[in-house]
Amino acid sequence: MPPALYHPVSRSETPGYRAMSAAILNETGLFTSLFSVAFCILLCDMLFWGGLGAGVPAMIALYEAFAFWLFRGKSGTGKARLLAIPMGIISLGFLLHWNPGSQFISVLTLLALLSAQLVLFSGVSLRGLFTFDLFSKAFLNIFIYPLEYLDFPFRALGTLKNSKSAKARAVTQVFFGLLLALPAAGILISLFSSADAMFEHLADTVADILGIQLGQMIFDVIFGGLTAIFVAAALLYNRGGDLSSQKARELSRRWDPVICGTFLSIIDLIVAAFVAVQFTYFFGVRPLVLAEGLTYAEYARRGFFELAWATGLVFAISVMILTFCRPKENRRLPLFIRAAILFLCLCNGVVLVSAIRRMLLYVEVYGLSVKRLLTLWFMVLIGLFLLWLVLRCLIEKFRAASAIGVTVLAMVSLLSLCNVDRAIAGYNVDLYLTGSREIDADYLGLLSYSAVPETVRLGGVLEPALFDRLLEKQAQSFKRQSELSAFTLDRPAIASLLSELSGFTLDRPAIASLLPDGAEQAEELPSGS
């Protein structure tokens, strides 16, 4: 285009800018910006200082209530509202018990569900819930496109001066008053605490209960405020952005069936050869271990991770070809392709069984741990995925993607509701008490305080010094957790249990000193009682 004919369009004249201005430069945008600031400050305090416990379902409930209000009146939000159910179930696990080794899976799943729900709330055109289209739009509409509108949270706050609602002005003014009062209140409390011991004790007690410290509070306000800019921009964009140009995308299924079939033939031959070896060689585990002089750890470790990678690779190959291979004119995959994938999935099932058998052997000899339990959980998940792929090969209209998505939600919900640390401790303690194997006291001490009810069964069986050290480690994890945001329903019972144990003998001062403030202490007994 010749320079003389080029007329740049100002940002304020673009359709996206006009749509955002009309939709969110009002009380909706104002309350969204205020909510984002408060929510991100509370979230930072919970993640960095308080710990994950009752605060997780509380924050999820708070966000869901606001999201339902923000997108009220939007059509086609039924699926978005349904996602609140699995989010509520998964977050409930944080309230029941504290299992840090497995809860990272729940956290990642909650983040994925929140992203998917926001896109569904926006009303953008999608091919379905469990589709690549949803994943791509979630990435673009939450992390990329809102970057153009980072100024809108500030512009929404600027609408306060033109607001005709006395209620909106009052709420906003109170919010900013509280926000500005926090640093000043922290400084005054610090000065008064230095001046008076009684006031210091009172302030420390309240701060311990609420999990508040001056330095942490300042960090939460600064970091949470910066994070709120991006959160508010994402919420405002999905609420009022111009999404009409984003159409539902069909997958480009262009992979040549002949190439895919040749590729699958080679892979099938390799996997089939391995499966044949499994039936004649690897399933004779104990003679093999004895014949080659391998320890059980060497056998399980040497084979398991290779089999796990192979299983994942074969599963990925099956999914990719089912997704991108070009169908025939009747929109069905060629019979040879479906038969080759079916054979590959069945063989992969045998590989998966071999991997599970190796891990069970390792658990039988060396006990259960968080990593081993999560590995078994993941392999069961892959096994269910393979079952859905088999059904997809046999039934053309079977919706394997939806089945896989529902399976992930169900398995993560089950994992979240299970008390993983207590189950692991109970399994290992049972083996020790029945004389099956020795107890790994060092590892048991690394489990969270949710494992205490199983650990106390070792009292009177282990050496007193070892038992004390074990309880001391778990009591430390108990003390580190906030009594507010990290509260769990099993915490009061465990506090009472630790309090009773601290009074049995005088050689447990470390345990007694680690109990929470205010916990009932058992009366000291004379030495030798």
Short mmCIF file of N, CA and C in Angstrom, two decimals, residues 132-299:
data_model
loop_
_atom_site.label_atom_id
_atom_site.label_comp_id
_atom_site.label_asym_id
_atom_site.label_seq_id
_atom_site.Cartn_x
_atom_site.Cartn_y
_atom_site.Cartn_z
N PHE A 132 -8.86 -30.11 21.57
CA PHE A 132 -7.70 -29.25 21.38
C PHE A 132 -8.12 -27.80 21.20
N ASP A 133 -9.30 -27.60 20.66
CA ASP A 133 -9.81 -26.24 20.46
C ASP A 133 -9.94 -25.51 21.79
N LEU A 134 -10.43 -26.21 22.82
CA LEU A 134 -10.56 -25.60 24.14
C LEU A 134 -9.18 -25.27 24.71
N PHE A 135 -8.23 -26.19 24.57
CA PHE A 135 -6.90 -25.94 25.11
C PHE A 135 -6.24 -24.74 24.45
N SER A 136 -6.35 -24.65 23.13
CA SER A 136 -5.72 -23.53 22.43
C SER A 136 -6.37 -22.20 22.79
N LYS A 137 -7.70 -22.18 22.88
CA LYS A 137 -8.38 -20.92 23.23
C LYS A 137 -8.13 -20.55 24.69
N ALA A 138 -7.99 -21.53 25.56
CA ALA A 138 -7.66 -21.22 26.96
C ALA A 138 -6.29 -20.54 27.04
N PHE A 139 -5.33 -21.04 26.29
CA PHE A 139 -4.00 -20.44 26.31
C PHE A 139 -4.03 -19.02 25.74
N LEU A 140 -4.71 -18.83 24.61
CA LEU A 140 -4.72 -17.53 23.96
C LEU A 140 -5.57 -16.51 24.72
N ASN A 141 -6.76 -16.92 25.16
CA ASN A 141 -7.70 -15.97 25.76
C ASN A 141 -7.42 -15.68 27.23
N ILE A 142 -6.51 -16.42 27.84
CA ILE A 142 -6.18 -16.16 29.24
C ILE A 142 -4.77 -15.59 29.39
N PHE A 143 -3.83 -16.07 28.57
CA PHE A 143 -2.44 -15.68 28.76
C PHE A 143 -1.88 -14.75 27.67
N ILE A 144 -2.52 -14.67 26.51
CA ILE A 144 -1.96 -13.88 25.41
C ILE A 144 -2.80 -12.64 25.11
N TYR A 145 -4.03 -12.82 24.67
CA TYR A 145 -4.85 -11.69 24.25
C TYR A 145 -5.10 -10.66 25.36
N PRO A 146 -5.32 -11.06 26.62
CA PRO A 146 -5.55 -10.04 27.67
C PRO A 146 -4.37 -9.11 27.89
N LEU A 147 -3.16 -9.46 27.44
CA LEU A 147 -2.01 -8.58 27.63
C LEU A 147 -2.20 -7.23 26.94
N GLU A 148 -3.03 -7.20 25.92
CA GLU A 148 -3.31 -5.96 25.22
C GLU A 148 -4.17 -5.01 26.04
N TYR A 149 -4.81 -5.55 27.06
CA TYR A 149 -5.78 -4.75 27.83
C TYR A 149 -5.39 -4.64 29.30
N LEU A 150 -4.09 -4.61 29.58
CA LEU A 150 -3.65 -4.51 30.98
C LEU A 150 -4.00 -3.16 31.61
N ASP A 151 -4.32 -2.17 30.79
CA ASP A 151 -4.70 -0.87 31.34
C ASP A 151 -6.16 -0.82 31.77
N PHE A 152 -6.96 -1.79 31.34
CA PHE A 152 -8.40 -1.72 31.62
C PHE A 152 -8.73 -1.91 33.10
N PRO A 153 -8.00 -2.73 33.88
CA PRO A 153 -8.29 -2.75 35.33
C PRO A 153 -8.16 -1.37 35.97
N PHE A 154 -7.16 -0.59 35.55
CA PHE A 154 -7.00 0.76 36.09
C PHE A 154 -8.10 1.68 35.57
N ARG A 155 -8.45 1.53 34.31
CA ARG A 155 -9.52 2.36 33.75
C ARG A 155 -10.86 2.03 34.41
N ALA A 156 -11.04 0.75 34.75
CA ALA A 156 -12.28 0.37 35.43
C ALA A 156 -12.35 1.00 36.82
N LEU A 157 -11.20 1.05 37.50
CA LEU A 157 -11.17 1.71 38.81
C LEU A 157 -11.46 3.20 38.67
N GLY A 158 -11.07 3.76 37.53
CA GLY A 158 -11.31 5.19 37.30
C GLY A 158 -12.77 5.54 37.09
N THR A 159 -13.60 4.54 36.84
CA THR A 159 -15.03 4.81 36.66
C THR A 159 -15.73 5.14 37.97
N LEU A 160 -15.00 4.99 39.09
CA LEU A 160 -15.62 5.24 40.39
C LEU A 160 -16.11 6.68 40.50
N LYS A 161 -15.32 7.62 39.95
CA LYS A 161 -15.70 9.03 40.10
C LYS A 161 -16.97 9.36 39.33
N ASN A 162 -17.28 8.57 38.30
CA ASN A 162 -18.49 8.82 37.51
C ASN A 162 -19.64 7.90 37.89
N SER A 163 -19.42 7.04 38.89
CA SER A 163 -20.45 6.08 39.27
C SER A 163 -21.61 6.80 39.95
N LYS A 164 -22.81 6.42 39.55
CA LYS A 164 -24.01 6.99 40.15
C LYS A 164 -24.52 6.17 41.33
N SER A 165 -23.86 5.05 41.59
CA SER A 165 -24.29 4.16 42.66
C SER A 165 -23.54 4.51 43.95
N ALA A 166 -24.29 4.95 44.94
CA ALA A 166 -23.67 5.27 46.23
C ALA A 166 -23.09 4.02 46.88
N LYS A 167 -23.74 2.87 46.66
CA LYS A 167 -23.26 1.61 47.22
C LYS A 167 -21.90 1.22 46.64
N ALA A 168 -21.76 1.38 45.31
CA ALA A 168 -20.48 1.05 44.67
C ALA A 168 -19.37 1.96 45.17
N ARG A 169 -19.66 3.24 45.30
CA ARG A 169 -18.64 4.17 45.80
C ARG A 169 -18.26 3.83 47.23
N ALA A 170 -19.23 3.48 48.06
CA ALA A 170 -18.93 3.18 49.46
C ALA A 170 -18.08 1.92 49.58
N VAL A 171 -18.43 0.87 48.83
CA VAL A 171 -17.67 -0.37 48.88
C VAL A 171 -16.23 -0.15 48.43
N THR A 172 -16.06 0.60 47.35
CA THR A 172 -14.72 0.86 46.82
C THR A 172 -13.90 1.69 47.79
N GLN A 173 -14.51 2.70 48.39
CA GLN A 173 -13.78 3.55 49.33
C GLN A 173 -13.36 2.78 50.57
N VAL A 174 -14.24 1.91 51.06
CA VAL A 174 -13.88 1.09 52.21
C VAL A 174 -12.74 0.14 51.86
N PHE A 175 -12.78 -0.44 50.67
CA PHE A 175 -11.73 -1.37 50.24
C PHE A 175 -10.37 -0.66 50.19
N PHE A 176 -10.34 0.50 49.56
CA PHE A 176 -9.06 1.23 49.48
C PHE A 176 -8.61 1.71 50.85
N GLY A 177 -9.56 2.05 51.71
CA GLY A 177 -9.20 2.44 53.07
C GLY A 177 -8.52 1.31 53.82
N LEU A 178 -9.08 0.10 53.68
CA LEU A 178 -8.47 -1.07 54.32
C LEU A 178 -7.10 -1.37 53.74
N LEU A 179 -6.98 -1.25 52.43
CA LEU A 179 -5.71 -1.54 51.77
C LEU A 179 -4.62 -0.57 52.21
N LEU A 180 -4.97 0.69 52.32
CA LEU A 180 -3.98 1.69 52.75
C LEU A 180 -3.67 1.58 54.23
N ALA A 181 -4.64 1.06 55.01
CA ALA A 181 -4.42 0.97 56.46
C ALA A 181 -3.49 -0.17 56.85
N LEU A 182 -3.35 -1.17 55.98
CA LEU A 182 -2.55 -2.34 56.34
C LEU A 182 -1.10 -2.00 56.66
N PRO A 183 -0.37 -1.27 55.79
CA PRO A 183 1.01 -0.96 56.15
C PRO A 183 1.13 -0.10 57.40
N ALA A 184 0.25 0.90 57.53
CA ALA A 184 0.30 1.76 58.71
C ALA A 184 0.00 0.97 59.97
N ALA A 185 -1.00 0.07 59.90
CA ALA A 185 -1.33 -0.75 61.07
C ALA A 185 -0.17 -1.65 61.44
N GLY A 186 0.52 -2.21 60.45
CA GLY A 186 1.66 -3.06 60.73
C GLY A 186 2.78 -2.32 61.43
N ILE A 187 3.04 -1.10 61.01
CA ILE A 187 4.11 -0.31 61.64
C ILE A 187 3.74 0.04 63.08
N LEU A 188 2.49 0.46 63.30
CA LEU A 188 2.06 0.81 64.66
C LEU A 188 2.09 -0.39 65.59
N ILE A 189 1.63 -1.53 65.11
CA ILE A 189 1.66 -2.74 65.94
C ILE A 189 3.09 -3.10 66.30
N SER A 190 4.01 -2.97 65.35
CA SER A 190 5.42 -3.26 65.63
C SER A 190 5.98 -2.33 66.69
N LEU A 191 5.64 -1.02 66.60
CA LEU A 191 6.14 -0.06 67.59
C LEU A 191 5.55 -0.31 68.97
N PHE A 192 4.25 -0.55 69.04
CA PHE A 192 3.61 -0.81 70.34
C PHE A 192 4.10 -2.11 70.96
N SER A 193 4.39 -3.10 70.13
CA SER A 193 4.91 -4.37 70.65
C SER A 193 6.28 -4.19 71.27
N SER A 194 7.08 -3.33 70.68
CA SER A 194 8.40 -3.07 71.24
C SER A 194 8.31 -2.29 72.54
N ALA A 195 7.21 -1.54 72.71
CA ALA A 195 7.09 -0.70 73.90
C ALA A 195 6.45 -1.41 75.07
N ASP A 196 5.64 -2.45 74.82
CA ASP A 196 4.90 -3.08 75.92
C ASP A 196 4.88 -4.60 75.71
N ALA A 197 5.31 -5.35 76.75
CA ALA A 197 5.40 -6.81 76.66
C ALA A 197 4.03 -7.46 76.57
N MET A 198 3.05 -6.96 77.32
CA MET A 198 1.71 -7.54 77.28
C MET A 198 1.07 -7.36 75.91
N PHE A 199 1.25 -6.15 75.34
CA PHE A 199 0.70 -5.92 74.00
C PHE A 199 1.41 -6.80 72.98
N GLU A 200 2.71 -7.00 73.17
CA GLU A 200 3.47 -7.86 72.25
C GLU A 200 2.95 -9.29 72.29
N HIS A 201 2.66 -9.78 73.51
CA HIS A 201 2.13 -11.14 73.64
C HIS A 201 0.77 -11.26 72.95
N LEU A 202 -0.09 -10.25 73.14
CA LEU A 202 -1.41 -10.26 72.51
C LEU A 202 -1.29 -10.22 70.99
N ALA A 203 -0.40 -9.34 70.49
CA ALA A 203 -0.22 -9.22 69.05
C ALA A 203 0.35 -10.50 68.46
N ASP A 204 1.30 -11.12 69.19
CA ASP A 204 1.89 -12.37 68.69
C ASP A 204 0.86 -13.49 68.65
N THR A 205 -0.02 -13.54 69.66
CA THR A 205 -1.05 -14.58 69.69
C THR A 205 -2.01 -14.44 68.51
N VAL A 206 -2.46 -13.20 68.29
CA VAL A 206 -3.37 -12.96 67.16
C VAL A 206 -2.68 -13.24 65.82
N ALA A 207 -1.41 -12.82 65.72
CA ALA A 207 -0.66 -13.03 64.48
C ALA A 207 -0.44 -14.51 64.21
N ASP A 208 -0.19 -15.31 65.27
CA ASP A 208 0.00 -16.74 65.09
C ASP A 208 -1.28 -17.41 64.61
N ILE A 209 -2.40 -16.99 65.18
CA ILE A 209 -3.68 -17.58 64.77
C ILE A 209 -3.99 -17.24 63.31
N LEU A 210 -3.78 -15.97 62.93
CA LEU A 210 -4.10 -15.53 61.57
C LEU A 210 -2.96 -15.77 60.59
N GLY A 211 -1.77 -16.11 61.13
CA GLY A 211 -0.62 -16.33 60.26
C GLY A 211 -0.14 -15.06 59.59
N ILE A 212 -0.11 -13.95 60.33
CA ILE A 212 0.24 -12.65 59.76
C ILE A 212 1.56 -12.16 60.35
N GLN A 213 2.43 -11.68 59.47
CA GLN A 213 3.65 -10.99 59.87
C GLN A 213 3.81 -9.78 58.97
N LEU A 214 4.47 -8.74 59.50
CA LEU A 214 4.55 -7.48 58.78
C LEU A 214 5.23 -7.65 57.42
N GLY A 215 6.39 -8.31 57.41
CA GLY A 215 7.11 -8.49 56.15
C GLY A 215 6.31 -9.30 55.15
N GLN A 216 5.67 -10.35 55.64
CA GLN A 216 4.85 -11.17 54.76
C GLN A 216 3.66 -10.39 54.21
N MET A 217 3.07 -9.56 55.06
CA MET A 217 1.91 -8.78 54.64
C MET A 217 2.30 -7.78 53.54
N ILE A 218 3.45 -7.15 53.67
CA ILE A 218 3.90 -6.21 52.64
C ILE A 218 4.16 -6.94 51.33
N PHE A 219 4.79 -8.12 51.42
CA PHE A 219 5.04 -8.91 50.21
C PHE A 219 3.73 -9.30 49.55
N ASP A 220 2.75 -9.73 50.36
CA ASP A 220 1.46 -10.14 49.80
C ASP A 220 0.79 -8.99 49.06
N VAL A 221 0.84 -7.80 49.64
CA VAL A 221 0.19 -6.65 49.00
C VAL A 221 0.88 -6.29 47.69
N ILE A 222 2.22 -6.30 47.68
CA ILE A 222 2.94 -5.91 46.46
C ILE A 222 2.81 -6.98 45.39
N PHE A 223 3.16 -8.23 45.72
CA PHE A 223 3.12 -9.30 44.73
C PHE A 223 1.68 -9.60 44.32
N GLY A 224 0.78 -9.64 45.30
CA GLY A 224 -0.62 -9.90 44.97
C GLY A 224 -1.21 -8.80 44.11
N GLY A 225 -0.83 -7.54 44.37
CA GLY A 225 -1.33 -6.43 43.56
C GLY A 225 -0.87 -6.51 42.12
N LEU A 226 0.41 -6.88 41.92
CA LEU A 226 0.92 -7.02 40.56
C LEU A 226 0.24 -8.18 39.83
N THR A 227 0.06 -9.30 40.55
CA THR A 227 -0.62 -10.45 39.94
C THR A 227 -2.06 -10.11 39.59
N ALA A 228 -2.69 -9.27 40.40
CA ALA A 228 -4.09 -8.92 40.19
C ALA A 228 -4.30 -8.19 38.86
N ILE A 229 -3.28 -7.48 38.38
CA ILE A 229 -3.42 -6.77 37.10
C ILE A 229 -3.68 -7.78 35.98
N PHE A 230 -2.91 -8.86 35.96
CA PHE A 230 -3.07 -9.86 34.92
C PHE A 230 -4.36 -10.66 35.10
N VAL A 231 -4.70 -10.98 36.35
CA VAL A 231 -5.93 -11.73 36.62
C VAL A 231 -7.15 -10.91 36.21
N ALA A 232 -7.16 -9.63 36.60
CA ALA A 232 -8.29 -8.77 36.24
C ALA A 232 -8.40 -8.60 34.73
N ALA A 233 -7.26 -8.46 34.05
CA ALA A 233 -7.29 -8.31 32.59
C ALA A 233 -7.87 -9.55 31.93
N ALA A 234 -7.51 -10.74 32.42
CA ALA A 234 -8.04 -11.99 31.86
C ALA A 234 -9.54 -12.09 32.10
N LEU A 235 -9.98 -11.77 33.31
CA LEU A 235 -11.41 -11.83 33.62
C LEU A 235 -12.20 -10.84 32.78
N LEU A 236 -11.67 -9.60 32.67
CA LEU A 236 -12.38 -8.57 31.92
C LEU A 236 -12.42 -8.89 30.43
N TYR A 237 -11.33 -9.44 29.89
CA TYR A 237 -11.31 -9.77 28.47
C TYR A 237 -12.32 -10.87 28.15
N ASN A 238 -12.38 -11.90 28.98
CA ASN A 238 -13.33 -12.98 28.73
C ASN A 238 -14.76 -12.57 29.03
N ARG A 239 -14.93 -11.51 29.81
CA ARG A 239 -16.27 -11.01 30.09
C ARG A 239 -16.76 -10.06 29.00
N GLY A 240 -15.89 -9.17 28.53
CA GLY A 240 -16.37 -8.14 27.61
C GLY A 240 -15.60 -8.00 26.32
N GLY A 241 -14.60 -8.87 26.07
CA GLY A 241 -13.82 -8.77 24.85
C GLY A 241 -14.60 -9.19 23.62
N ASP A 242 -14.10 -8.77 22.47
CA ASP A 242 -14.74 -9.12 21.19
C ASP A 242 -14.24 -10.50 20.78
N LEU A 243 -15.05 -11.52 21.06
CA LEU A 243 -14.67 -12.91 20.76
C LEU A 243 -15.42 -13.47 19.56
N SER A 244 -16.16 -12.60 18.86
CA SER A 244 -16.99 -13.08 17.75
C SER A 244 -16.16 -13.61 16.59
N SER A 245 -14.92 -13.13 16.46
CA SER A 245 -14.08 -13.58 15.34
C SER A 245 -13.44 -14.95 15.60
N GLN A 246 -13.51 -15.43 16.81
CA GLN A 246 -12.90 -16.72 17.16
C GLN A 246 -13.92 -17.84 16.91
N LYS A 247 -13.77 -18.51 15.82
CA LYS A 247 -14.68 -19.59 15.45
C LYS A 247 -14.16 -20.93 15.96
N ALA A 248 -15.09 -21.88 16.07
CA ALA A 248 -14.70 -23.24 16.45
C ALA A 248 -13.83 -23.84 15.37
N ARG A 249 -12.71 -24.41 15.75
CA ARG A 249 -11.74 -24.92 14.79
C ARG A 249 -11.85 -26.43 14.64
N GLU A 250 -11.90 -26.86 13.39
CA GLU A 250 -11.84 -28.28 13.10
C GLU A 250 -10.38 -28.71 13.01
N LEU A 251 -10.07 -29.88 13.52
CA LEU A 251 -8.71 -30.38 13.43
C LEU A 251 -8.35 -30.68 11.98
N SER A 252 -7.12 -30.36 11.65
CA SER A 252 -6.63 -30.64 10.30
C SER A 252 -6.11 -32.07 10.24
N ARG A 253 -6.94 -32.97 9.70
CA ARG A 253 -6.59 -34.39 9.63
C ARG A 253 -6.01 -34.68 8.25
N ARG A 254 -4.70 -34.45 8.11
CA ARG A 254 -4.06 -34.53 6.80
C ARG A 254 -3.00 -35.62 6.72
N TRP A 255 -2.78 -36.35 7.77
CA TRP A 255 -1.73 -37.37 7.70
C TRP A 255 -2.15 -38.49 6.76
N ASP A 256 -1.25 -38.83 5.87
CA ASP A 256 -1.55 -39.84 4.85
C ASP A 256 -1.74 -41.22 5.48
N PRO A 257 -2.84 -41.91 5.18
CA PRO A 257 -3.10 -43.23 5.77
C PRO A 257 -2.03 -44.27 5.43
N VAL A 258 -1.45 -44.19 4.22
CA VAL A 258 -0.43 -45.17 3.84
C VAL A 258 0.82 -45.00 4.70
N ILE A 259 1.23 -43.74 4.89
CA ILE A 259 2.39 -43.48 5.73
C ILE A 259 2.11 -43.91 7.17
N CYS A 260 0.93 -43.56 7.67
CA CYS A 260 0.56 -43.94 9.05
C CYS A 260 0.52 -45.46 9.19
N GLY A 261 -0.04 -46.15 8.19
CA GLY A 261 -0.12 -47.60 8.27
C GLY A 261 1.24 -48.26 8.26
N THR A 262 2.15 -47.76 7.42
CA THR A 262 3.51 -48.30 7.38
C THR A 262 4.22 -48.07 8.71
N PHE A 263 4.07 -46.87 9.22
CA PHE A 263 4.68 -46.54 10.50
C PHE A 263 4.16 -47.45 11.61
N LEU A 264 2.84 -47.63 11.66
CA LEU A 264 2.24 -48.47 12.69
C LEU A 264 2.68 -49.93 12.56
N SER A 265 2.88 -50.39 11.33
CA SER A 265 3.30 -51.79 11.13
C SER A 265 4.66 -52.04 11.80
N ILE A 266 5.58 -51.12 11.62
CA ILE A 266 6.91 -51.28 12.23
C ILE A 266 6.81 -51.23 13.75
N ILE A 267 6.05 -50.28 14.26
CA ILE A 267 5.89 -50.16 15.71
C ILE A 267 5.22 -51.40 16.27
N ASP A 268 4.19 -51.91 15.58
CA ASP A 268 3.50 -53.11 16.05
C ASP A 268 4.45 -54.31 16.13
N LEU A 269 5.33 -54.46 15.15
CA LEU A 269 6.27 -55.57 15.16
C LEU A 269 7.22 -55.49 16.35
N ILE A 270 7.72 -54.28 16.62
CA ILE A 270 8.65 -54.12 17.74
C ILE A 270 7.95 -54.41 19.06
N VAL A 271 6.76 -53.84 19.26
CA VAL A 271 6.04 -54.04 20.52
C VAL A 271 5.62 -55.51 20.66
N ALA A 272 5.21 -56.14 19.55
CA ALA A 272 4.82 -57.55 19.62
C ALA A 272 6.00 -58.43 20.00
N ALA A 273 7.19 -58.12 19.48
CA ALA A 273 8.37 -58.89 19.84
C ALA A 273 8.67 -58.76 21.33
N PHE A 274 8.51 -57.55 21.86
CA PHE A 274 8.74 -57.35 23.29
C PHE A 274 7.71 -58.11 24.13
N VAL A 275 6.46 -58.08 23.67
CA VAL A 275 5.41 -58.79 24.41
C VAL A 275 5.67 -60.28 24.42
N ALA A 276 6.16 -60.81 23.32
CA ALA A 276 6.50 -62.24 23.28
C ALA A 276 7.58 -62.57 24.29
N VAL A 277 8.56 -61.71 24.41
CA VAL A 277 9.63 -61.90 25.40
C VAL A 277 9.07 -61.85 26.81
N GLN A 278 8.09 -60.95 27.01
CA GLN A 278 7.51 -60.82 28.35
C GLN A 278 6.90 -62.15 28.81
N PHE A 279 6.19 -62.82 27.92
CA PHE A 279 5.51 -64.05 28.29
C PHE A 279 6.50 -65.20 28.55
N THR A 280 7.65 -65.16 27.90
CA THR A 280 8.59 -66.28 28.05
C THR A 280 9.77 -65.99 28.95
N TYR A 281 9.95 -64.71 29.33
CA TYR A 281 11.20 -64.36 30.02
C TYR A 281 10.95 -63.52 31.27
N PHE A 282 10.31 -62.36 31.08
CA PHE A 282 10.21 -61.44 32.20
C PHE A 282 9.16 -61.85 33.23
N PHE A 283 8.14 -62.61 32.84
CA PHE A 283 7.14 -62.99 33.83
C PHE A 283 7.64 -64.09 34.75
N GLY A 284 8.83 -64.60 34.54
CA GLY A 284 9.48 -65.48 35.52
C GLY A 284 10.40 -64.68 36.39
N VAL A 285 9.84 -63.78 37.19
CA VAL A 285 10.63 -62.77 37.89
C VAL A 285 11.60 -63.37 38.89
N ARG A 286 11.12 -64.16 39.81
CA ARG A 286 11.99 -64.63 40.89
C ARG A 286 13.12 -65.53 40.38
N PRO A 287 12.90 -66.52 39.47
CA PRO A 287 14.03 -67.27 38.93
C PRO A 287 15.02 -66.39 38.19
N LEU A 288 14.51 -65.36 37.47
CA LEU A 288 15.40 -64.48 36.74
C LEU A 288 16.29 -63.70 37.68
N VAL A 289 15.70 -63.18 38.74
CA VAL A 289 16.48 -62.39 39.69
C VAL A 289 17.56 -63.24 40.33
N LEU A 290 17.21 -64.46 40.69
CA LEU A 290 18.19 -65.33 41.31
C LEU A 290 19.26 -65.77 40.32
N ALA A 291 18.84 -66.03 39.05
CA ALA A 291 19.79 -66.54 38.07
C ALA A 291 20.83 -65.49 37.70
N GLU A 292 20.41 -64.24 37.55
CA GLU A 292 21.34 -63.21 37.13
C GLU A 292 22.00 -62.51 38.30
N GLY A 293 21.65 -62.86 39.52
CA GLY A 293 22.26 -62.23 40.67
C GLY A 293 21.83 -60.80 40.90
N LEU A 294 20.67 -60.42 40.36
CA LEU A 294 20.17 -59.05 40.53
C LEU A 294 19.45 -58.93 41.87
N THR A 295 19.54 -57.76 42.47
CA THR A 295 18.69 -57.47 43.62
C THR A 295 17.32 -57.07 43.09
N TYR A 296 16.32 -57.11 43.97
CA TYR A 296 14.98 -56.72 43.54
C TYR A 296 14.95 -55.26 43.11
N ALA A 297 15.71 -54.42 43.83
CA ALA A 297 15.75 -53.00 43.47
C ALA A 297 16.34 -52.81 42.08
N GLU A 298 17.44 -53.53 41.78
CA GLU A 298 18.07 -53.41 40.47
C GLU A 298 17.14 -53.89 39.37
N TYR A 299 16.44 -55.00 39.62
CA TYR A 299 15.52 -55.53 38.61
C TYR A 299 14.38 -54.55 38.34
#
